[in-house]
Amino acid sequence: MTNTYDTLKKEQPTFYFIGVTTKQSSIMKVFPLWMKDIGREDVVIEGWDCKIHDEPENYRKAVAQIKYDPLSLGALVTTHKIDLLTACRDMFDYLDPYAEITNEISSISKRDGRLEGHAKDPITSGLSLDAIISENYFGETGAEVLSFGAGGSAIATLLHLANKPNKGDRPDVFTFVNRSQGRLDHAREMIAQLDTDIQVNYVQNADPAVNDELMAKLPPKSIVINATGMGKDTPGSPITWDGVFPQDGIAWEFNYRGELDFLHQALAQEESRNLTVEDGWLYFIHGWTQVIAQVLHFDLTPELLETLSQSASTVRGVPVG
Ligand SMILES: NC(=O)c1ccc[n+]([C@@H]2O[C@H](COP(=O)([O-])OP(=O)(O)OC[C@H]3O[C@@H](n4cnc5c(N)ncnc54)[C@H](OP(=O)(O)O)[C@@H]3O)[C@@H](O)[C@H]2O)c1
């Protein structure tokens, strides 16, 4: 394929962050610390902002920059994971199986001159969930999963669970609740391709009172996820302050910054319902480290992950920009 784009010739190895408001992300503070940790201080991070549902040409320009400039090493993609792949599929030499099934990518990297795309979310949300629950959790508890939101990260969590080889690591029931029917239809289509024994329910709803009712019906120890972006991307929470979390359950907010109303609602019941309350910090760490390791080709050992987590925690909550 010939390059028809005006790609820049970078003078320093560059890792791109393709998002919407990239300058505001904590990664801008964390990345230089991590490069020091892995001995690659020569690598810099650069934000590449695109509008939500941007013109296909703009996604192609970003991908061409990485494909054709030797020192543009790769990228982590947020928000545009589906739109970018739709616009640029022909530019990739390889897509991993999760990218093929989800039709989205969160990682762009190069290996032996080939441009590769990976959908890392099922791996990274999975690593985060595995750190929250123990082995055979569902077998021992009969817990269900209720996910508010049926977007990329919620589907990734279901994919991770569906791929668990042991029955006890898969819930009997996983329920998606989503505002728009379109996302639910998309999730249903994708999940129909899987050979899974998880009963997946699809509920179209945006009324927090109805979400309270769904939550009240869950068996003890169930997991309730806020994957709507409410409390960070948009104000509010998918549930009301009267919503009751499952006894001995787990409340998992996918974000770690913002108003985090859902997280606060859960924290208010931490003692009374014996809840485990998690935010999205670990998800952030796994999400970024997996992609950086893919792009820079290093082995992410548990020891190195621990070092990187420690470094990141030193700037957690420090304002960016
Ligand atoms: N910590 C981390 O590193 C990390 C990693 C991944 C994701 N996240 C966060 O998790 C959130 C979700 O990410 P994503 O990639 O899955 O986003 P996404 O694809 O945009 O999905 C969000 C979904 O939530 C739905 N929704 C919004 N408000 C709702 C409501 N009141 N009730 C029910 N459904 C509602 C949206 O439905 P519509 O179709 O109606 O818009 C959409 O399908 C984002 O805020 C993201 O920042 C954090």
Coordinates of N, CA and C in Angstrom, one line a residue, residues 87-236:
A87 N -12.8 2.5 9.7 CA -12.3 3.4 8.7 C -10.9 2.9 8.1
C88 N -10.2 2.1 8.9 CA -8.8 1.7 8.5 C -8.6 0.2 8.4
R89 N -9.5 -0.6 8.4 CA -9.3 -2.0 8.4 C -8.3 -2.5 7.4
D90 N -8.4 -1.9 6.2 CA -7.5 -2.4 5.1 C -6.1 -2.0 5.3
M91 N -5.8 -1.1 6.3 CA -4.4 -0.7 6.5 C -3.7 -1.7 7.4
F92 N -4.4 -2.6 8.0 CA -3.8 -3.5 9.0 C -3.3 -4.8 8.3
D93 N -2.2 -5.3 8.8 CA -1.7 -6.6 8.2 C -2.2 -7.8 9.1
Y94 N -2.6 -7.4 10.4 CA -3.0 -8.5 11.3 C -4.0 -7.9 12.3
L95 N -5.0 -8.6 12.6 CA -6.0 -8.3 13.7 C -6.1 -9.5 14.6
D96 N -6.0 -9.3 15.9 CA -6.1 -10.4 16.8 C -7.6 -10.9 16.9
P97 N -7.8 -12.2 17.4 CA -9.1 -12.8 17.4 C -10.2 -11.9 18.1
Y98 N -9.8 -11.2 19.2 CA -10.8 -10.3 19.9 C -11.2 -9.2 19.0
A99 N -10.2 -8.6 18.2 CA -10.5 -7.5 17.3 C -11.5 -8.0 16.2
E100 N -11.2 -9.2 15.8 CA -12.1 -9.8 14.7 C -13.5 -9.9 15.2
I101 N -13.7 -10.4 16.5 CA -15.0 -10.6 17.0 C -15.7 -9.3 17.4
T102 N -14.9 -8.4 18.0 CA -15.6 -7.2 18.5 C -15.6 -6.0 17.5
N103 N -14.8 -6.2 16.4 CA -14.7 -5.2 15.4 C -14.2 -3.8 15.9
E104 N -13.3 -3.9 16.9 CA -12.7 -2.7 17.5 C -11.3 -3.0 17.9
I105 N -10.5 -2.0 18.0 CA -9.1 -2.1 18.5 C -8.8 -1.1 19.5
S106 N -8.0 -1.5 20.5 CA -7.5 -0.5 21.5 C -6.0 -0.3 21.4
S107 N -5.3 -1.2 20.6 CA -3.9 -1.2 20.5 C -3.5 -1.2 19.0
I108 N -2.6 -0.3 18.6 CA -2.0 -0.3 17.3 C -0.5 -0.5 17.5
S109 N 0.1 -1.5 16.9 CA 1.6 -1.7 17.1 C 2.2 -2.2 15.8
K110 N 3.5 -2.3 15.8 CA 4.2 -2.8 14.6 C 5.1 -4.0 14.9
R111 N 5.2 -4.9 14.1 CA 6.1 -6.1 14.3 C 6.6 -6.5 13.0
D112 N 8.0 -6.5 12.8 CA 8.6 -7.0 11.5 C 7.9 -6.3 10.3
G113 N 7.7 -5.0 10.5 CA 7.1 -4.2 9.3 C 5.6 -4.4 9.1
R114 N 5.0 -5.2 10.0 CA 3.6 -5.4 9.8 C 2.8 -4.5 10.8
L115 N 1.7 -4.0 10.4 CA 0.9 -3.2 11.3 C -0.2 -4.1 11.9
E116 N -0.2 -4.1 13.3 CA -1.1 -5.0 14.0 C -2.1 -4.3 14.8
G117 N -3.3 -4.8 14.9 CA -4.3 -4.2 15.8 C -4.8 -5.3 16.8
H118 N -4.9 -4.9 18.0 CA -5.4 -5.8 19.1 C -6.6 -5.1 19.8
A119 N -7.5 -5.9 20.2 CA -8.6 -5.5 21.1 C -8.2 -6.0 22.5
K120 N -7.7 -5.1 23.3 CA -7.1 -5.6 24.6 C -8.1 -5.6 25.7
D121 N -9.3 -5.0 25.5 CA -10.2 -4.8 26.6 C -10.7 -6.1 27.3
P122 N -11.0 -7.2 26.5 CA -11.4 -8.4 27.2 C -10.2 -8.9 28.1
I123 N -9.0 -8.6 27.7 CA -7.9 -9.1 28.5 C -7.7 -8.1 29.8
T124 N -7.8 -6.8 29.5 CA -7.6 -5.9 30.6 C -8.7 -5.8 31.6
S125 N -10.0 -5.8 31.1 CA -11.1 -5.8 32.1 C -11.0 -7.2 32.8
G126 N -10.6 -8.2 32.1 CA -10.5 -9.5 32.7 C -9.5 -9.6 33.8
L127 N -8.3 -9.0 33.5 CA -7.3 -9.0 34.6 C -7.7 -8.3 35.8
S128 N -8.5 -7.2 35.6 CA -9.0 -6.4 36.7 C -10.0 -7.2 37.5
L129 N -10.9 -7.9 36.8 CA -11.9 -8.6 37.5 C -11.3 -9.8 38.2
D130 N -10.3 -10.5 37.6 CA -9.7 -11.6 38.3 C -9.0 -11.2 39.6
A131 N -8.6 -9.9 39.6 CA -8.0 -9.4 40.9 C -9.0 -9.1 41.9
I132 N -10.3 -9.0 41.5 CA -11.3 -8.6 42.5 C -12.0 -9.9 43.1
I133 N -12.2 -10.9 42.2 CA -12.8 -12.1 42.7 C -11.9 -13.3 42.7
S134 N -12.2 -14.3 43.5 CA -11.3 -15.5 43.6 C -11.8 -16.5 42.6
E135 N -10.9 -17.5 42.4 CA -11.2 -18.6 41.5 C -12.5 -19.3 42.0
N136 N -13.3 -19.8 41.1 CA -14.5 -20.5 41.3 C -15.5 -19.6 42.1
Y137 N -15.4 -18.3 41.9 CA -16.3 -17.4 42.6 C -17.8 -17.7 42.3
F138 N -18.1 -17.9 41.0 CA -19.5 -18.1 40.7 C -20.0 -19.5 41.1
G139 N -19.1 -20.4 41.0 CA -19.5 -21.8 41.4 C -19.8 -21.8 42.9
E140 N -19.0 -21.1 43.7 CA -19.2 -21.1 45.1 C -20.4 -20.3 45.6
T141 N -20.7 -19.2 44.8 CA -21.6 -18.2 45.4 C -23.0 -18.2 44.6
G142 N -23.0 -18.7 43.4 CA -24.2 -18.6 42.6 C -24.5 -17.1 42.2
A143 N -23.5 -16.3 42.3 CA -23.7 -14.8 42.0 C -23.9 -14.6 40.5
E144 N -24.6 -13.5 40.3 CA -24.8 -13.0 38.9 C -24.1 -11.8 38.6
V145 N -24.0 -11.4 37.3 CA -23.4 -10.1 37.0 C -24.5 -9.2 36.4
L146 N -24.6 -7.9 36.9 CA -25.5 -6.9 36.3 C -24.7 -5.8 35.8
S147 N -24.7 -5.5 34.5 CA -23.9 -4.4 34.0 C -24.8 -3.3 33.5
F148 N -24.6 -2.2 34.1 CA -25.3 -1.0 33.5 C -24.4 -0.5 32.5
G149 N -24.9 -0.4 31.2 CA -24.0 -0.1 30.1 C -23.7 -1.4 29.3
A150 N -23.9 -1.3 28.0 CA -23.5 -2.5 27.1 C -22.6 -2.0 26.0
G151 N -21.7 -1.1 26.4 CA -20.7 -0.6 25.4 C -19.5 -1.6 25.4
G152 N -18.4 -1.1 24.8 CA -17.2 -1.9 24.5 C -16.7 -2.6 25.8
S153 N -16.6 -1.8 26.9 CA -15.9 -2.4 28.1 C -16.9 -3.4 28.8
A154 N -18.2 -3.2 28.7 CA -19.1 -4.2 29.3 C -19.1 -5.5 28.5
I155 N -19.1 -5.4 27.2 CA -19.0 -6.6 26.4 C -17.7 -7.3 26.6
A156 N -16.6 -6.5 26.7 CA -15.3 -7.1 26.9 C -15.3 -8.0 28.2
T157 N -16.0 -7.5 29.2 CA -16.1 -8.2 30.5 C -16.9 -9.6 30.3
L158 N -17.9 -9.5 29.5 CA -18.7 -10.7 29.3 C -17.8 -11.7 28.5
L159 N -17.1 -11.2 27.5 CA -16.2 -12.0 26.6 C -15.2 -12.7 27.5
H160 N -14.6 -12.0 28.4 CA -13.6 -12.6 29.3 C -14.2 -13.7 30.1
L161 N -15.4 -13.5 30.7 CA -16.1 -14.5 31.5 C -16.5 -15.7 30.6
A162 N -17.0 -15.4 29.5 CA -17.4 -16.5 28.6 C -16.2 -17.4 28.2
N163 N -15.0 -16.9 28.2 CA -13.8 -17.6 27.8 C -13.2 -18.4 28.9
K164 N -13.8 -18.3 30.1 CA -13.2 -19.0 31.3 C -13.4 -20.5 31.1
P165 N -12.4 -21.3 31.1 CA -12.6 -22.7 30.9 C -13.4 -23.5 32.0
N166 N -13.3 -23.0 33.2 CA -14.0 -23.7 34.3 C -15.3 -23.1 34.6
K167 N -16.3 -24.0 34.7 CA -17.7 -23.6 34.9 C -17.9 -22.6 36.1
G168 N -17.1 -22.9 37.2 CA -17.2 -22.1 38.4 C -16.7 -20.7 38.2
D169 N -16.0 -20.4 37.1 CA -15.6 -19.1 36.9 C -16.5 -18.3 35.9
R170 N -17.6 -19.0 35.6 CA -18.5 -18.3 34.7 C -19.8 -18.1 35.4
P171 N -20.4 -16.9 35.4 CA -21.7 -16.8 36.1 C -22.8 -17.5 35.3
D172 N -23.9 -17.9 35.9 CA -25.0 -18.5 35.2 C -25.7 -17.4 34.4
V173 N -25.8 -16.2 35.0 CA -26.5 -15.1 34.3 C -25.7 -13.8 34.3
F174 N -25.7 -13.1 33.1 CA -25.1 -11.8 33.0 C -26.1 -10.9 32.3
T175 N -26.5 -9.8 33.0 CA -27.5 -8.9 32.4 C -26.9 -7.6 32.0
F176 N -27.2 -7.3 30.8 CA -26.8 -5.9 30.3 C -28.0 -5.0 30.3
V177 N -27.8 -3.8 30.9 CA -28.9 -2.8 30.8 C -28.3 -1.7 30.0
N178 N -29.0 -1.2 29.0 CA -28.5 -0.1 28.2 C -29.6 0.8 27.8
R179 N -29.2 2.1 27.7 CA -30.1 3.2 27.3 C -30.7 3.0 25.9
S180 N -29.8 2.8 24.9 CA -30.2 2.6 23.6 C -30.4 1.1 23.2
Q181 N -31.4 0.8 22.4 CA -31.6 -0.6 22.0 C -30.5 -1.0 21.0
G182 N -29.9 0.0 20.2 CA -28.9 -0.3 19.2 C -27.7 -1.1 19.8
R183 N -27.2 -0.6 20.9 CA -26.0 -1.2 21.6 C -26.4 -2.6 22.0
L184 N -27.6 -2.8 22.5 CA -28.0 -4.1 23.0 C -28.1 -5.1 21.8
D185 N -28.6 -4.6 20.7 CA -28.7 -5.4 19.5 C -27.3 -5.8 19.0
H186 N -26.4 -4.8 19.1 CA -25.0 -5.1 18.7 C -24.3 -6.1 19.6
A187 N -24.6 -6.0 20.9 CA -24.0 -7.0 21.9 C -24.6 -8.3 21.6
R188 N -25.9 -8.4 21.4 CA -26.6 -9.7 21.1 C -26.0 -10.4 19.9
E189 N -25.8 -9.6 18.8 CA -25.2 -10.1 17.6 C -23.8 -10.8 17.8
M190 N -23.0 -10.0 18.6 CA -21.6 -10.5 18.9 C -21.7 -11.7 19.7
I191 N -22.5 -11.7 20.7 CA -22.5 -12.8 21.7 C -23.1 -14.1 21.1
A192 N -24.0 -13.9 20.1 CA -24.6 -15.0 19.4 C -23.5 -15.9 18.7
Q193 N -22.3 -15.2 18.4 CA -21.2 -16.0 17.7 C -20.5 -16.8 18.7
L194 N -20.7 -16.6 20.0 CA -20.0 -17.4 21.0 C -20.7 -18.6 21.4
D195 N -19.9 -19.6 21.8 CA -20.6 -20.8 22.2 C -20.5 -20.8 23.8
T196 N -21.5 -20.1 24.4 CA -21.4 -19.9 25.8 C -22.7 -20.4 26.5
D197 N -22.5 -20.9 27.8 CA -23.6 -21.4 28.6 C -24.1 -20.3 29.5
I198 N -23.5 -19.1 29.4 CA -24.0 -18.0 30.3 C -25.3 -17.5 29.7
Q199 N -26.3 -17.4 30.6 CA -27.6 -16.8 30.1 C -27.4 -15.3 30.1
V200 N -27.5 -14.7 28.9 CA -27.3 -13.3 28.8 C -28.6 -12.6 28.6
N201 N -28.9 -11.6 29.5 CA -30.2 -10.9 29.3 C -29.9 -9.5 28.8
Y202 N -30.8 -9.0 28.0 CA -30.6 -7.6 27.4 C -31.8 -6.8 27.8
V203 N -31.6 -5.7 28.6 CA -32.7 -4.9 29.1 C -32.5 -3.5 28.6
Q204 N -33.5 -3.0 27.9 CA -33.4 -1.6 27.4 C -34.0 -0.7 28.5
N205 N -33.3 0.1 29.1 CA -33.8 1.0 30.2 C -32.8 2.1 30.5
A206 N -33.4 3.3 30.8 CA -32.6 4.4 31.3 C -33.2 5.0 32.5
D207 N -34.1 4.3 33.1 CA -34.8 4.8 34.3 C -34.1 4.3 35.5
P208 N -33.5 5.1 36.3 CA -32.7 4.6 37.5 C -33.6 3.8 38.5
A209 N -34.9 4.2 38.6 CA -35.7 3.4 39.5 C -35.9 2.0 39.1
V210 N -36.0 1.8 37.8 CA -36.1 0.4 37.2 C -34.8 -0.3 37.5
N211 N -33.6 0.4 37.3 CA -32.3 -0.2 37.6 C -32.2 -0.7 39.1
D212 N -32.8 0.2 40.0 CA -32.9 -0.2 41.4 C -33.6 -1.6 41.6
E213 N -34.7 -1.7 40.9 CA -35.5 -2.9 41.0 C -34.7 -4.1 40.5
L214 N -34.0 -3.9 39.4 CA -33.2 -5.0 38.8 C -32.1 -5.4 39.8
M215 N -31.5 -4.4 40.4 CA -30.4 -4.7 41.4 C -30.9 -5.4 42.6
A216 N -32.2 -5.1 43.0 CA -32.8 -5.7 44.3 C -33.0 -7.2 44.1
K217 N -33.2 -7.6 42.8 CA -33.5 -9.0 42.5 C -32.3 -9.9 42.5
L218 N -31.1 -9.3 42.6 CA -29.9 -10.1 42.4 C -29.6 -11.0 43.6
P219 N -29.1 -12.2 43.4 CA -28.7 -13.0 44.6 C -27.5 -12.4 45.3
P220 N -27.4 -12.8 46.6 CA -26.2 -12.2 47.3 C -24.9 -12.5 46.6
K221 N -23.9 -11.7 46.9 CA -22.6 -11.8 46.3 C -22.5 -11.4 44.8
S222 N -23.6 -11.0 44.2 CA -23.6 -10.6 42.8 C -22.7 -9.4 42.6
I223 N -22.3 -9.2 41.3 CA -21.4 -8.1 40.9 C -22.3 -7.1 40.1
V224 N -22.2 -5.8 40.5 CA -22.9 -4.8 39.8 C -21.9 -3.8 39.3
I225 N -22.0 -3.6 37.9 CA -21.0 -2.8 37.3 C -21.6 -1.5 36.7
N226 N -20.9 -0.4 36.9 CA -21.3 0.8 36.2 C -20.3 1.0 35.0
A227 N -20.8 0.6 33.9 CA -20.0 0.8 32.6 C -20.7 1.8 31.7
T228 N -21.5 2.7 32.3 CA -22.2 3.7 31.5 C -21.4 4.9 31.2
G229 N -20.4 5.2 32.0 CA -19.6 6.4 32.0 C -20.3 7.5 32.8
M230 N -21.5 7.2 33.4 CA -22.2 8.2 34.2 C -21.3 8.4 35.5
G231 N -21.2 9.7 35.9 CA -20.3 10.0 37.0 C -19.0 10.4 36.6
K232 N -18.7 10.3 35.2 CA -17.5 10.9 34.7 C -17.8 11.5 33.3
D233 N -18.2 10.7 32.4 CA -18.4 11.3 31.0 C -19.7 12.1 31.0
T234 N -20.7 11.7 31.8 CA -22.0 12.4 31.9 C -22.3 12.4 33.4
P235 N -23.2 13.4 33.8 CA -23.4 13.5 35.3 C -24.4 12.4 35.7
G236 N -24.3 12.1 37.0 CA -25.3 11.2 37.6 C -24.8 9.8 37.8

